[in-house]
mmCIF file of C-alpha atoms in Angstrom:
data_model
loop_
_atom_site.group_PDB
_atom_site.id
_atom_site.type_symbol
_atom_site.label_atom_id
_atom_site.label_comp_id
_atom_site.label_asym_id
_atom_site.label_seq_id
_atom_site.Cartn_x
_atom_site.Cartn_y
_atom_site.Cartn_z
ATOM 1 C CA MET L 1033 55.635 -16.411 34.436
ATOM 2 C CA ILE L 1034 52.978 -14.137 35.931
ATOM 3 C CA ILE L 1035 53.681 -11.488 33.283
ATOM 4 C CA LYS L 1036 53.260 -14.069 30.479
ATOM 5 C CA LEU L 1037 49.950 -15.207 31.912
ATOM 6 C CA GLN L 1038 48.709 -11.608 32.151
ATOM 7 C CA ILE L 1039 49.679 -10.898 28.552
ATOM 8 C CA PHE L 1040 47.949 -14.107 27.430
ATOM 9 C CA ALA L 1041 44.797 -13.100 29.333
ATOM 10 C CA MET L 1042 44.823 -9.653 27.707
ATOM 11 C CA LEU L 1043 45.149 -11.127 24.223
ATOM 12 C CA TRP L 1044 42.465 -13.682 25.031
ATOM 13 C CA GLY L 1045 40.006 -10.934 25.925
ATOM 14 C CA THR L 1046 41.053 -8.427 23.263
ATOM 15 C CA TYR L 1047 40.817 -10.661 20.217
ATOM 16 C CA GLY L 1048 37.667 -12.552 21.161
ATOM 17 C CA TYR L 1049 39.063 -16.040 21.636
ATOM 18 C CA GLN L 1050 37.003 -16.781 24.754
ATOM 19 C CA LEU L 1051 35.163 -20.085 24.672
ATOM 20 C CA ILE L 1052 31.610 -19.981 25.958
ATOM 21 C CA PRO L 1053 30.869 -22.723 28.536
ATOM 22 C CA ARG L 1054 28.627 -25.477 27.122
ATOM 23 C CA ILE L 1055 25.472 -26.904 28.696
ATOM 24 C CA GLU L 1056 23.569 -29.971 27.533
ATOM 25 C CA GLU L 1057 20.238 -28.846 28.970
ATOM 26 C CA CYS L 1058 18.977 -25.680 30.596
ATOM 27 C CA GLY L 1059 17.643 -26.063 34.101
ATOM 28 C CA LEU L 1060 17.766 -25.254 37.810
ATOM 29 C CA THR L 1061 20.054 -26.599 40.511
ATOM 30 C CA CYS L 1062 20.186 -25.832 44.230
ATOM 31 C CA SER L 1063 22.153 -26.851 47.292
ATOM 32 C CA LYS L 1064 22.052 -30.391 48.644
ATOM 33 C CA GLY L 1065 19.283 -30.858 51.190
ATOM 34 C CA PHE L 1066 16.799 -28.489 49.518
ATOM 35 C CA LEU L 1067 14.044 -28.917 46.945
ATOM 36 C CA CYS L 1068 13.717 -26.199 44.287
ATOM 37 C CA LYS L 1069 10.821 -25.941 41.846
ATOM 38 C CA THR L 1070 10.365 -23.414 39.034
ATOM 39 C CA GLN L 1071 7.210 -21.733 37.783
ATOM 40 C CA ILE L 1072 6.876 -19.109 35.041
ATOM 41 C CA SER L 1073 6.246 -15.723 36.643
ATOM 42 C CA THR L 1074 3.867 -13.007 35.478
ATOM 43 C CA GLY L 1075 6.673 -10.531 34.917
ATOM 44 C CA ILE L 1076 9.036 -8.089 36.481
ATOM 45 C CA PHE L 1077 6.580 -5.189 36.664
ATOM 46 C CA ASN L 1078 3.427 -7.059 37.670
ATOM 47 C CA SER L 1079 3.738 -7.190 41.451
ATOM 48 C CA PHE L 1080 4.106 -4.675 44.233
ATOM 49 C CA CYS L 1081 6.547 -4.931 47.116
ATOM 50 C CA HIS L 1082 5.564 -5.266 50.765
ATOM 51 C CA PRO L 1083 7.298 -3.815 53.819
ATOM 52 C CA ALA L 1084 9.934 -6.263 55.027
ATOM 53 C CA PRO L 1085 9.517 -7.809 58.518
ATOM 54 C CA VAL L 1086 11.828 -6.392 61.144
ATOM 55 C CA SER L 1087 13.535 -9.774 61.504
ATOM 56 C CA LEU L 1088 14.361 -9.942 57.768
ATOM 57 C CA SER L 1089 17.814 -8.704 56.814
ATOM 58 C CA HIS L 1090 18.462 -7.152 53.417
ATOM 59 C CA ALA L 1091 21.365 -9.593 53.165
ATOM 60 C CA VAL L 1092 18.959 -12.525 52.774
ATOM 61 C CA LEU L 1093 19.988 -12.401 49.074
ATOM 62 C CA ARG L 1094 23.697 -12.392 48.285
ATOM 63 C CA SER L 1095 26.273 -12.604 45.535
ATOM 64 C CA MET L 1096 24.374 -12.793 42.246
ATOM 65 C CA LYS L 1097 26.715 -13.742 39.382
ATOM 66 C CA LEU L 1098 25.971 -13.810 35.648
ATOM 67 C CA TRP L 1099 27.662 -15.425 32.682
ATOM 68 C CA THR L 1100 26.809 -16.838 29.269
ATOM 69 C CA ALA L 1101 26.398 -20.506 28.389
ATOM 70 C CA MET L 1102 25.923 -22.150 25.001
ATOM 71 C CA LYS L 1103 23.605 -25.054 24.230
ATOM 72 C CA CYS L 1104 24.145 -26.926 20.953
ATOM 73 C CA THR L 1105 21.982 -29.488 19.169
ATOM 74 C CA ASP L 1106 23.464 -31.829 16.558
ATOM 75 C CA GLY L 1107 26.813 -30.169 17.076
ATOM 76 C CA HIS L 1108 26.087 -26.967 15.107
ATOM 77 C CA ARG L 1109 22.658 -25.480 15.893
ATOM 78 C CA CYS L 1110 23.489 -23.513 19.015
ATOM 79 C CA SER L 1111 21.773 -20.974 21.251
ATOM 80 C CA LEU L 1112 22.962 -18.692 24.039
ATOM 81 C CA HIS L 1113 21.592 -18.871 27.570
ATOM 82 C CA LEU L 1114 22.039 -16.601 30.548
ATOM 83 C CA ARG L 1115 23.374 -18.443 33.570
ATOM 84 C CA ILE L 1116 22.373 -16.854 36.890
ATOM 85 C CA LYS L 1117 23.844 -17.857 40.215
ATOM 86 C CA GLY L 1118 22.812 -16.506 43.614
ATOM 87 C CA THR L 1119 22.573 -17.318 47.309
ATOM 88 C CA LEU L 1120 19.419 -17.254 49.439
ATOM 89 C CA HIS L 1121 19.538 -17.341 53.228
ATOM 90 C CA LEU L 1122 16.369 -19.113 54.335
ATOM 91 C CA HIS L 1123 13.941 -17.184 56.499
ATOM 92 C CA GLU L 1124 10.537 -18.090 57.848
ATOM 93 C CA ASN L 1125 8.948 -15.253 55.832
ATOM 94 C CA VAL L 1126 10.642 -16.140 52.517
ATOM 95 C CA ARG L 1127 9.391 -18.951 50.274
ATOM 96 C CA GLY L 1128 11.861 -18.517 47.421
ATOM 97 C CA VAL L 1129 13.054 -16.031 44.825
ATOM 98 C CA GLU L 1130 11.846 -14.493 41.586
ATOM 99 C CA ILE L 1131 14.471 -14.074 38.858
ATOM 100 C CA CYS L 1132 13.833 -11.765 35.891
ATOM 101 C CA SER L 1133 15.830 -10.815 32.828
ATOM 102 C CA LEU L 1134 14.836 -7.638 30.968
ATOM 103 C CA SER L 1135 16.099 -6.848 27.472
ATOM 104 C CA VAL L 1136 17.120 -3.188 27.516
ATOM 105 C CA SER L 1137 16.574 -2.747 23.758
ATOM 106 C CA THR L 1138 13.139 -4.392 23.447
ATOM 107 C CA GLN L 1139 11.889 -3.957 27.047
ATOM 108 C CA LYS L 1140 10.717 -7.573 26.966
ATOM 109 C CA SER L 1141 11.177 -9.560 30.152
ATOM 110 C CA GLN L 1142 11.276 -13.232 31.057
ATOM 111 C CA CYS L 1143 10.763 -14.231 34.676
ATOM 112 C CA VAL L 1144 10.682 -17.382 36.769
ATOM 113 C CA ASN L 1145 9.661 -18.135 40.358
ATOM 114 C CA VAL L 1146 11.902 -20.529 42.286
ATOM 115 C CA LYS L 1147 10.144 -22.056 45.294
ATOM 116 C CA VAL L 1148 12.550 -23.440 47.914
ATOM 117 C CA SER L 1149 11.760 -26.038 50.593
ATOM 118 C CA ARG L 1150 13.749 -28.457 52.744
ATOM 119 C CA ASN L 1151 14.264 -32.005 51.541
ATOM 120 C CA THR L 1152 13.006 -34.234 54.348
ATOM 121 C CA HIS L 1153 15.143 -37.146 53.106
ATOM 122 C CA VAL L 1154 18.449 -35.240 53.086
ATOM 123 C CA LYS L 1155 19.785 -33.187 55.949
ATOM 124 C CA PRO L 1156 20.797 -29.686 54.809
ATOM 125 C CA THR L 1157 24.152 -28.255 55.827
ATOM 126 C CA GLY L 1158 22.627 -24.935 56.962
ATOM 127 C CA LYS L 1159 20.194 -22.219 55.912
ATOM 128 C CA LYS L 1160 22.228 -21.059 52.915
ATOM 129 C CA VAL L 1161 20.772 -22.143 49.553
ATOM 130 C CA LYS L 1162 22.870 -21.731 46.428
ATOM 131 C CA LEU L 1163 20.756 -21.446 43.265
ATOM 132 C CA GLN L 1164 21.786 -21.690 39.628
ATOM 133 C CA PHE L 1165 19.352 -21.121 36.753
ATOM 134 C CA SER L 1166 20.210 -21.291 33.035
ATOM 135 C CA CYS L 1167 16.966 -21.295 31.006
ATOM 136 C CA PHE L 1168 16.772 -17.639 29.912
ATOM 137 C CA GLU L 1169 17.672 -17.651 26.226
ATOM 138 C CA VAL L 1170 19.500 -14.520 25.059
ATOM 139 C CA SER L 1171 20.872 -13.237 21.766
ATOM 140 C CA ALA L 1172 24.381 -12.262 20.726
ATOM 141 C CA GLY L 1173 25.322 -8.776 21.897
ATOM 142 C CA GLN L 1174 22.170 -8.368 23.961
ATOM 143 C CA HIS L 1175 22.127 -5.906 26.870
ATOM 144 C CA VAL L 1176 20.061 -7.303 29.765
ATOM 145 C CA TYR L 1177 19.080 -6.151 33.237
ATOM 146 C CA VAL L 1178 18.717 -8.989 35.740
ATOM 147 C CA THR L 1179 16.796 -8.814 39.010
ATOM 148 C CA MET L 1180 16.579 -11.337 41.827
ATOM 149 C CA ARG L 1181 14.084 -10.678 44.629
ATOM 150 C CA THR L 1182 12.315 -12.563 47.397
ATOM 151 C CA ILE L 1183 8.951 -14.318 47.349
ATOM 152 C CA PRO L 1184 6.951 -12.526 48.671
ATOM 153 C CA ASN L 1185 8.463 -9.407 47.198
ATOM 154 C CA TYR L 1186 9.810 -7.328 50.087
ATOM 155 C CA CYS L 1187 10.727 -3.709 49.368
ATOM 156 C CA GLY L 1188 14.450 -3.130 49.089
ATOM 157 C CA VAL L 1189 15.337 -6.817 49.343
ATOM 158 C CA GLN L 1190 16.630 -7.561 45.861
ATOM 159 C CA LEU L 1191 19.762 -7.794 43.728
ATOM 160 C CA ASN L 1192 20.172 -5.985 40.395
ATOM 161 C CA GLN L 1193 22.840 -6.344 37.755
ATOM 162 C CA GLU L 1194 23.412 -5.315 34.126
ATOM 163 C CA TYR L 1195 25.016 -7.736 31.718
ATOM 164 C CA TYR L 1196 26.230 -7.645 28.126
ATOM 165 C CA VAL L 1197 26.082 -10.931 26.242
ATOM 166 C CA GLU L 1198 29.100 -11.655 24.049
ATOM 167 C CA ASP L 1199 28.508 -10.453 20.492
ATOM 168 C CA CYS L 1200 29.462 -11.877 17.094
ATOM 169 C CA SER L 1201 33.025 -10.566 17.385
ATOM 170 C CA ASN L 1202 33.619 -13.359 19.890
ATOM 171 C CA SER L 1203 35.029 -16.181 17.757
ATOM 172 C CA ASP L 1204 33.029 -18.879 19.557
ATOM 173 C CA VAL L 1205 29.751 -16.965 19.248
ATOM 174 C CA GLY L 1206 30.439 -15.915 15.661
ATOM 175 C CA LYS L 1207 31.155 -19.513 14.653
ATOM 176 C CA HIS L 1208 28.153 -21.225 16.285
ATOM 177 C CA ILE L 1209 25.238 -18.760 16.637
ATOM 178 C CA PRO L 1210 23.030 -18.567 13.482
ATOM 179 C CA SER L 1211 22.194 -14.880 13.970
ATOM 180 C CA CYS L 1212 25.889 -14.124 13.344
ATOM 181 C CA PHE L 1213 25.841 -15.836 9.943
ATOM 182 C CA ALA L 1214 24.855 -12.716 7.995
ATOM 183 C CA GLY L 1215 26.724 -13.786 4.860
ATOM 184 C CA LYS L 1216 28.098 -11.610 2.066
ATOM 185 C CA LEU L 1217 26.246 -9.482 -0.473
ATOM 186 C CA ALA L 1218 27.021 -8.816 -4.128
ATOM 187 C CA TYR L 1219 24.781 -6.912 -6.537
ATOM 188 C CA GLU L 1220 24.320 -5.829 -10.154
ATOM 189 C CA VAL L 1221 22.046 -3.064 -11.455
ATOM 190 C CA ASP L 1222 19.823 -3.686 -14.462
ATOM 191 C CA ARG L 1223 18.878 -0.113 -15.382
ATOM 192 C CA THR L 1224 16.732 -1.255 -18.306
ATOM 193 C CA LYS L 1225 14.436 -3.340 -16.107
ATOM 194 C CA HIS L 1226 14.878 -1.100 -13.032
ATOM 195 C CA THR L 1227 15.947 -4.019 -10.874
ATOM 196 C CA ILE L 1228 18.850 -4.837 -8.573
ATOM 197 C CA LEU L 1229 20.097 -8.415 -8.848
ATOM 198 C CA LEU L 1230 21.288 -9.541 -5.421
ATOM 199 C CA ASN L 1231 23.457 -12.556 -4.593
ATOM 200 C CA ILE L 1232 23.994 -13.820 -1.035
ATOM 201 C CA SER L 1233 26.950 -16.060 -0.222
ATOM 202 C CA SER L 1234 28.681 -17.511 2.868
ATOM 203 C CA VAL L 1235 25.326 -18.015 4.574
ATOM 204 C CA ALA L 1236 24.126 -20.318 7.331
ATOM 205 C CA GLN L 1237 22.946 -23.731 6.226
ATOM 206 C CA SER L 1238 19.257 -24.582 6.501
ATOM 207 C CA VAL L 1239 18.220 -20.966 7.117
ATOM 208 C CA ASP L 1240 15.835 -18.823 5.040
ATOM 209 C CA TYR L 1241 16.676 -15.163 4.453
ATOM 210 C CA TYR L 1242 14.790 -11.878 4.343
ATOM 211 C CA VAL L 1243 15.870 -9.256 1.787
ATOM 212 C CA ARG L 1244 14.624 -5.747 1.157
ATOM 213 C CA LEU L 1245 15.388 -2.309 -0.245
ATOM 214 C CA CYS L 1246 15.082 0.591 2.170
ATOM 215 C CA HIS L 1247 15.706 4.331 2.438
ATOM 216 C CA GLN L 1248 18.170 5.189 5.193
ATOM 217 C CA ARG L 1249 16.799 7.963 7.377
ATOM 218 C CA PHE L 1250 16.740 7.813 11.170
ATOM 219 C CA VAL L 1251 15.974 4.149 10.533
ATOM 220 C CA CYS L 1252 15.974 2.342 7.212
ATOM 221 C CA GLU L 1253 12.389 2.564 5.907
ATOM 222 C CA ASP L 1254 10.939 -0.125 3.638
ATOM 223 C CA VAL L 1255 10.862 0.509 -0.110
ATOM 224 C CA GLY L 1256 8.424 -2.051 -1.456
ATOM 225 C CA LEU L 1257 7.906 -5.447 0.116
ATOM 226 C CA VAL L 1258 10.215 -7.471 2.323
ATOM 227 C CA SER L 1259 10.921 -10.734 0.480
ATOM 228 C CA LEU L 1260 11.457 -14.112 2.119
ATOM 229 C CA VAL L 1261 13.969 -16.206 0.174
ATOM 230 C CA HIS L 1262 13.889 -19.949 0.758
ATOM 231 C CA ARG L 1263 17.224 -21.519 1.686
ATOM 232 C CA ASN L 1264 17.232 -23.589 -1.532
ATOM 233 C CA ASP L 1265 16.860 -20.439 -3.658
ATOM 234 C CA LEU L 1266 19.855 -18.606 -2.191
ATOM 235 C CA VAL L 1267 22.050 -19.962 -4.990
ATOM 236 C CA LYS L 1268 20.030 -17.872 -7.459
ATOM 237 C CA SER L 1269 20.042 -14.118 -8.044
ATOM 238 C CA ILE L 1270 17.285 -12.252 -6.193
ATOM 239 C CA SER L 1271 15.529 -9.518 -8.169
ATOM 240 C CA LEU L 1272 14.632 -6.327 -6.253
ATOM 241 C CA PRO L 1273 12.705 -3.649 -8.236
ATOM 242 C CA PHE L 1274 13.567 0.025 -7.695
ATOM 243 C CA THR L 1275 12.206 3.372 -8.859
ATOM 244 C CA GLN L 1276 15.303 5.573 -8.442
ATOM 245 C CA LEU L 1277 18.904 4.877 -7.477
ATOM 246 C CA LEU L 1278 18.912 7.415 -4.663
ATOM 247 C CA PRO L 1279 21.913 8.012 -2.378
ATOM 248 C CA CYS L 1280 19.938 6.744 0.627
ATOM 249 C CA LEU L 1281 18.835 3.533 -1.120
ATOM 250 C CA CYS L 1282 20.219 0.537 0.777
ATOM 251 C CA ILE L 1283 20.109 -3.237 0.409
ATOM 252 C CA GLU L 1284 19.538 -5.387 3.500
ATOM 253 C CA ALA L 1285 19.600 -9.145 4.071
ATOM 254 C CA TRP L 1286 19.302 -11.142 7.284
ATOM 255 C CA PRO L 1287 18.541 -14.713 8.429
ATOM 256 C CA ALA L 1288 14.879 -15.442 9.148
ATOM 257 C CA ILE L 1289 15.484 -16.054 12.851
ATOM 258 C CA PRO L 1290 14.820 -13.819 15.908
ATOM 259 C CA ASP L 1291 17.342 -11.038 16.628
ATOM 260 C CA ALA L 1292 19.404 -11.865 13.544
ATOM 261 C CA ARG L 1293 22.221 -9.519 12.574
ATOM 262 C CA ARG L 1294 21.446 -7.583 9.401
ATOM 263 C CA LEU L 1295 23.888 -7.134 6.573
ATOM 264 C CA GLN L 1296 23.452 -3.735 4.912
ATOM 265 C CA MET L 1297 25.075 -2.008 1.976
ATOM 266 C CA CYS L 1298 24.254 1.465 0.600
ATOM 267 C CA PRO L 1299 26.153 1.519 -2.716
ATOM 268 C CA PHE L 1300 24.603 4.646 -4.275
ATOM 269 C CA LYS L 1301 25.709 7.273 -1.723
ATOM 270 C CA ASN L 1302 27.475 9.359 -4.372
ATOM 271 C CA ASN L 1303 24.462 9.473 -6.685
ATOM 272 C CA THR L 1304 23.279 12.848 -5.314
ATOM 273 C CA LYS L 1305 22.327 14.245 -8.731
ATOM 274 C CA ALA L 1306 19.131 12.191 -8.535
ATOM 275 C CA LEU L 1307 17.921 14.454 -5.708
ATOM 276 C CA TRP L 1308 17.819 17.790 -7.547
ATOM 277 C CA ASP L 1309 14.955 17.073 -9.955
ATOM 278 C CA ASP L 1310 12.106 17.027 -7.429
ATOM 279 C CA ILE L 1311 11.038 20.654 -8.006
ATOM 280 C CA ILE L 1312 7.389 21.691 -7.836
ATOM 281 C CA TYR L 1313 5.973 25.063 -8.944
ATOM 282 C CA ASN L 1314 2.484 26.113 -7.852
ATOM 283 C CA ALA L 1315 1.276 28.614 -10.449
ATOM 284 C CA VAL L 1316 -1.631 29.781 -8.244
ATOM 285 C CA THR L 1317 0.349 30.551 -5.088
ATOM 286 C CA GLN L 1318 3.586 31.310 -7.024
ATOM 287 C CA THR L 1319 5.612 29.037 -4.729
ATOM 288 C CA LEU L 1320 8.660 27.104 -5.880
ATOM 289 C CA THR L 1321 9.435 24.059 -3.731
ATOM 290 C CA TRP L 1322 12.212 21.500 -3.726
ATOM 291 C CA GLU L 1323 11.847 18.381 -1.566
ATOM 292 C CA ALA L 1324 14.511 15.679 -1.532
ATOM 293 C CA ALA L 1325 13.724 11.975 -1.452
ATOM 294 C CA CYS L 1326 16.691 11.517 0.919
ATOM 295 C CA PRO L 1327 18.072 13.611 3.768
ATOM 296 C CA ILE L 1328 21.142 15.579 2.629
ATOM 297 C CA HIS L 1329 22.947 18.654 3.921
ATOM 298 C CA VAL L 1330 22.739 21.129 1.038
ATOM 299 C CA ASN L 1331 22.824 24.858 0.361
ATOM 300 C CA VAL L 1332 20.052 25.950 -2.020
ATOM 301 C CA SER L 1333 19.790 29.286 -3.776
ATOM 302 C CA LEU L 1334 17.950 30.899 -6.681
ATOM 303 C CA CYS L 1335 20.153 32.041 -9.520
ATOM 304 C CA ARG L 1336 19.869 33.709 -12.919
ATOM 305 C CA LEU L 1337 21.361 31.923 -15.911
ATOM 306 C CA MET L 1338 23.495 34.290 -18.013
ATOM 307 C CA LYS L 1339 22.789 34.597 -21.728
ATOM 308 C CA THR L 1340 26.427 34.631 -22.798
ATOM 309 C CA SER L 1341 27.673 31.715 -20.643
ATOM 310 C CA ASP L 1342 26.569 28.781 -18.546
ATOM 311 C CA GLN L 1343 27.258 30.737 -15.366
ATOM 312 C CA CYS L 1344 24.325 31.045 -12.956
ATOM 313 C CA VAL L 1345 24.550 34.125 -10.719
ATOM 314 C CA ASP L 1346 22.999 33.814 -7.267
ATOM 315 C CA LEU L 1347 20.075 36.103 -6.473
ATOM 316 C CA MET L 1348 20.540 38.212 -3.380
ATOM 317 C CA ASN L 1349 19.175 36.826 -0.084
ATOM 318 C CA SER L 1350 17.960 33.584 -1.674
ATOM 319 C CA SER L 1351 20.458 31.202 -0.086
ATOM 320 C CA LYS L 1352 19.036 28.601 2.302
ATOM 321 C CA THR L 1353 20.599 25.628 4.098
ATOM 322 C CA ALA L 1354 18.370 22.589 4.378
ATOM 323 C CA ALA L 1355 18.297 18.841 4.902
ATOM 324 C CA GLU L 1356 15.232 17.868 2.895
ATOM 325 C CA LYS L 1357 12.964 20.770 1.818
ATOM 326 C CA VAL L 1358 13.209 24.386 0.604
ATOM 327 C CA LYS L 1359 10.317 26.675 -0.358
ATOM 328 C CA TYR L 1360 10.364 30.067 -2.130
ATOM 329 C CA SER L 1361 7.302 32.330 -2.228
ATOM 330 C CA ARG L 1362 6.157 34.907 -4.826
ATOM 331 C CA VAL L 1363 8.229 33.426 -7.626
ATOM 332 C CA ASP L 1364 7.571 34.512 -11.211
ATOM 333 C CA ALA L 1365 8.290 31.815 -13.768
ATOM 334 C CA HIS L 1366 11.149 32.777 -16.079
ATOM 335 C CA PRO L 1367 13.182 30.636 -18.524
ATOM 336 C CA ARG L 1368 16.481 31.738 -16.964
ATOM 337 C CA LEU L 1369 15.368 31.404 -13.331
ATOM 338 C CA CYS L 1370 17.152 28.410 -11.838
ATOM 339 C CA MET L 1371 17.870 26.644 -8.557
ATOM 340 C CA LYS L 1372 21.462 25.941 -7.500
ATOM 341 C CA PHE L 1373 22.300 23.061 -5.142
ATOM 342 C CA THR L 1374 25.707 23.006 -3.431
ATOM 343 C CA THR L 1375 27.189 20.242 -1.282
ATOM 344 C CA LYS L 1376 30.752 19.358 -0.349
ATOM 345 C CA ARG L 1377 30.853 17.245 -3.518
ATOM 346 C CA GLY L 1378 30.065 20.107 -5.884
ATOM 347 C CA SER L 1379 27.262 22.252 -7.351
ATOM 348 C CA TRP L 1380 24.332 21.448 -9.617
ATOM 349 C CA VAL L 1381 21.942 23.803 -11.397
ATOM 350 C CA ARG L 1382 18.367 23.009 -12.354
ATOM 351 C CA CYS L 1383 16.321 25.395 -14.527
ATOM 352 C CA PRO L 1384 12.709 24.224 -14.231
ATOM 353 C CA PHE L 1385 11.244 26.883 -16.583
ATOM 354 C CA ALA L 1386 13.784 26.474 -19.409
ATOM 355 C CA ARG L 1387 12.557 25.464 -22.822
ATOM 356 C CA GLY L 1388 14.374 23.805 -25.671
ATOM 357 C CA ASN L 1389 17.921 23.737 -24.298
ATOM 358 C CA ALA L 1390 20.211 21.529 -22.286
ATOM 359 C CA GLN L 1391 19.224 23.209 -19.022
ATOM 360 C CA GLU L 1392 15.657 21.931 -19.193
ATOM 361 C CA ARG L 1393 14.779 19.665 -16.294
ATOM 362 C CA ARG L 1394 11.659 17.918 -15.038
ATOM 363 C CA VAL L 1395 9.334 20.192 -13.053
ATOM 364 C CA SER L 1396 5.808 19.698 -11.810
ATOM 365 C CA ILE L 1397 3.524 22.693 -12.468
ATOM 366 C CA LEU L 1398 0.542 22.814 -10.157
ATOM 367 C CA CYS L 1399 -2.423 24.856 -11.359
ATOM 368 C CA ILE L 1400 -5.043 24.616 -8.632
ATOM 369 C CA ASP L 1401 -8.293 26.535 -8.590
ATOM 370 C CA GLU L 1402 -8.693 28.021 -5.106
ATOM 371 C CA GLU L 1403 -11.970 29.219 -3.697
ATOM 372 C CA THR L 1404 -12.029 32.822 -2.508
#
């Protein structure tokens, strides 16, 4: 029987079937016989600690526990809250505790002061006060750092704990938290009008959506404007204009709510041939430069196009490995002088000075008068 229960517990945790405890309202509770009042604090980094009195033990704070709770309105609009439980041993030099939650990713904190006093109408059972606070709203998958310390803030008298909120892979979170309702994307390319027609399906009800095109680098950088699509217009195709179908061009869509999960697709990754045309020749400085619109690992070399075949023979000592930009100096323009680009997908040749044949490609010629 014990083995069956252990296996069930493992499956429960592995496949994300955990149910998040529900709360009707967020709030504060404390032990019978004590009065607890909350007040928004100035923040986790805004106060300095004081030396603790000799009579004050570091164990005045004990056993902080964290877990996630879910609050739902109208049965479907739900939010996640961090539930914090701790124990304070009353001391004449301690008036209460400050509780703070810091988002590791955004470095934003939310703090509350809990002032504790004895209830004159109810006799307390001792000096131990159990506190439970559940009004810090968190997002799915959020990494938080929670601190509980005394009021006043005594140096070294505090509890710290990291916590990871359940993410959208948890079935309960994925089903009820709007930020997990990313939806599904489908697209068509209208090359004549230079637009991408985007359709979003399986989306959250009563939620607007942001959509955009972006170039994937270290982060995905905006290409054009971010568009807000009203919830009633999601049944229609959304038109996104583009200039080039580059391999780093991506489509993103996400609900217009804080910390929403983004749905991204980059369908043009194999379209690397669009990168080889951005060649610039400066006739004054005799420099030949190639700069890619997207980062790509490529070997670039100069080569000479043979008269009798389409073979382009590499010039000695011209090979360079680059991610975005290559520059050659003291280059004389010649119809058979070409640039060869080689990746793991193949090789491409561009002959920027060719005239009147199939090897001719777009090249920008810069003729700049320089002062001497």
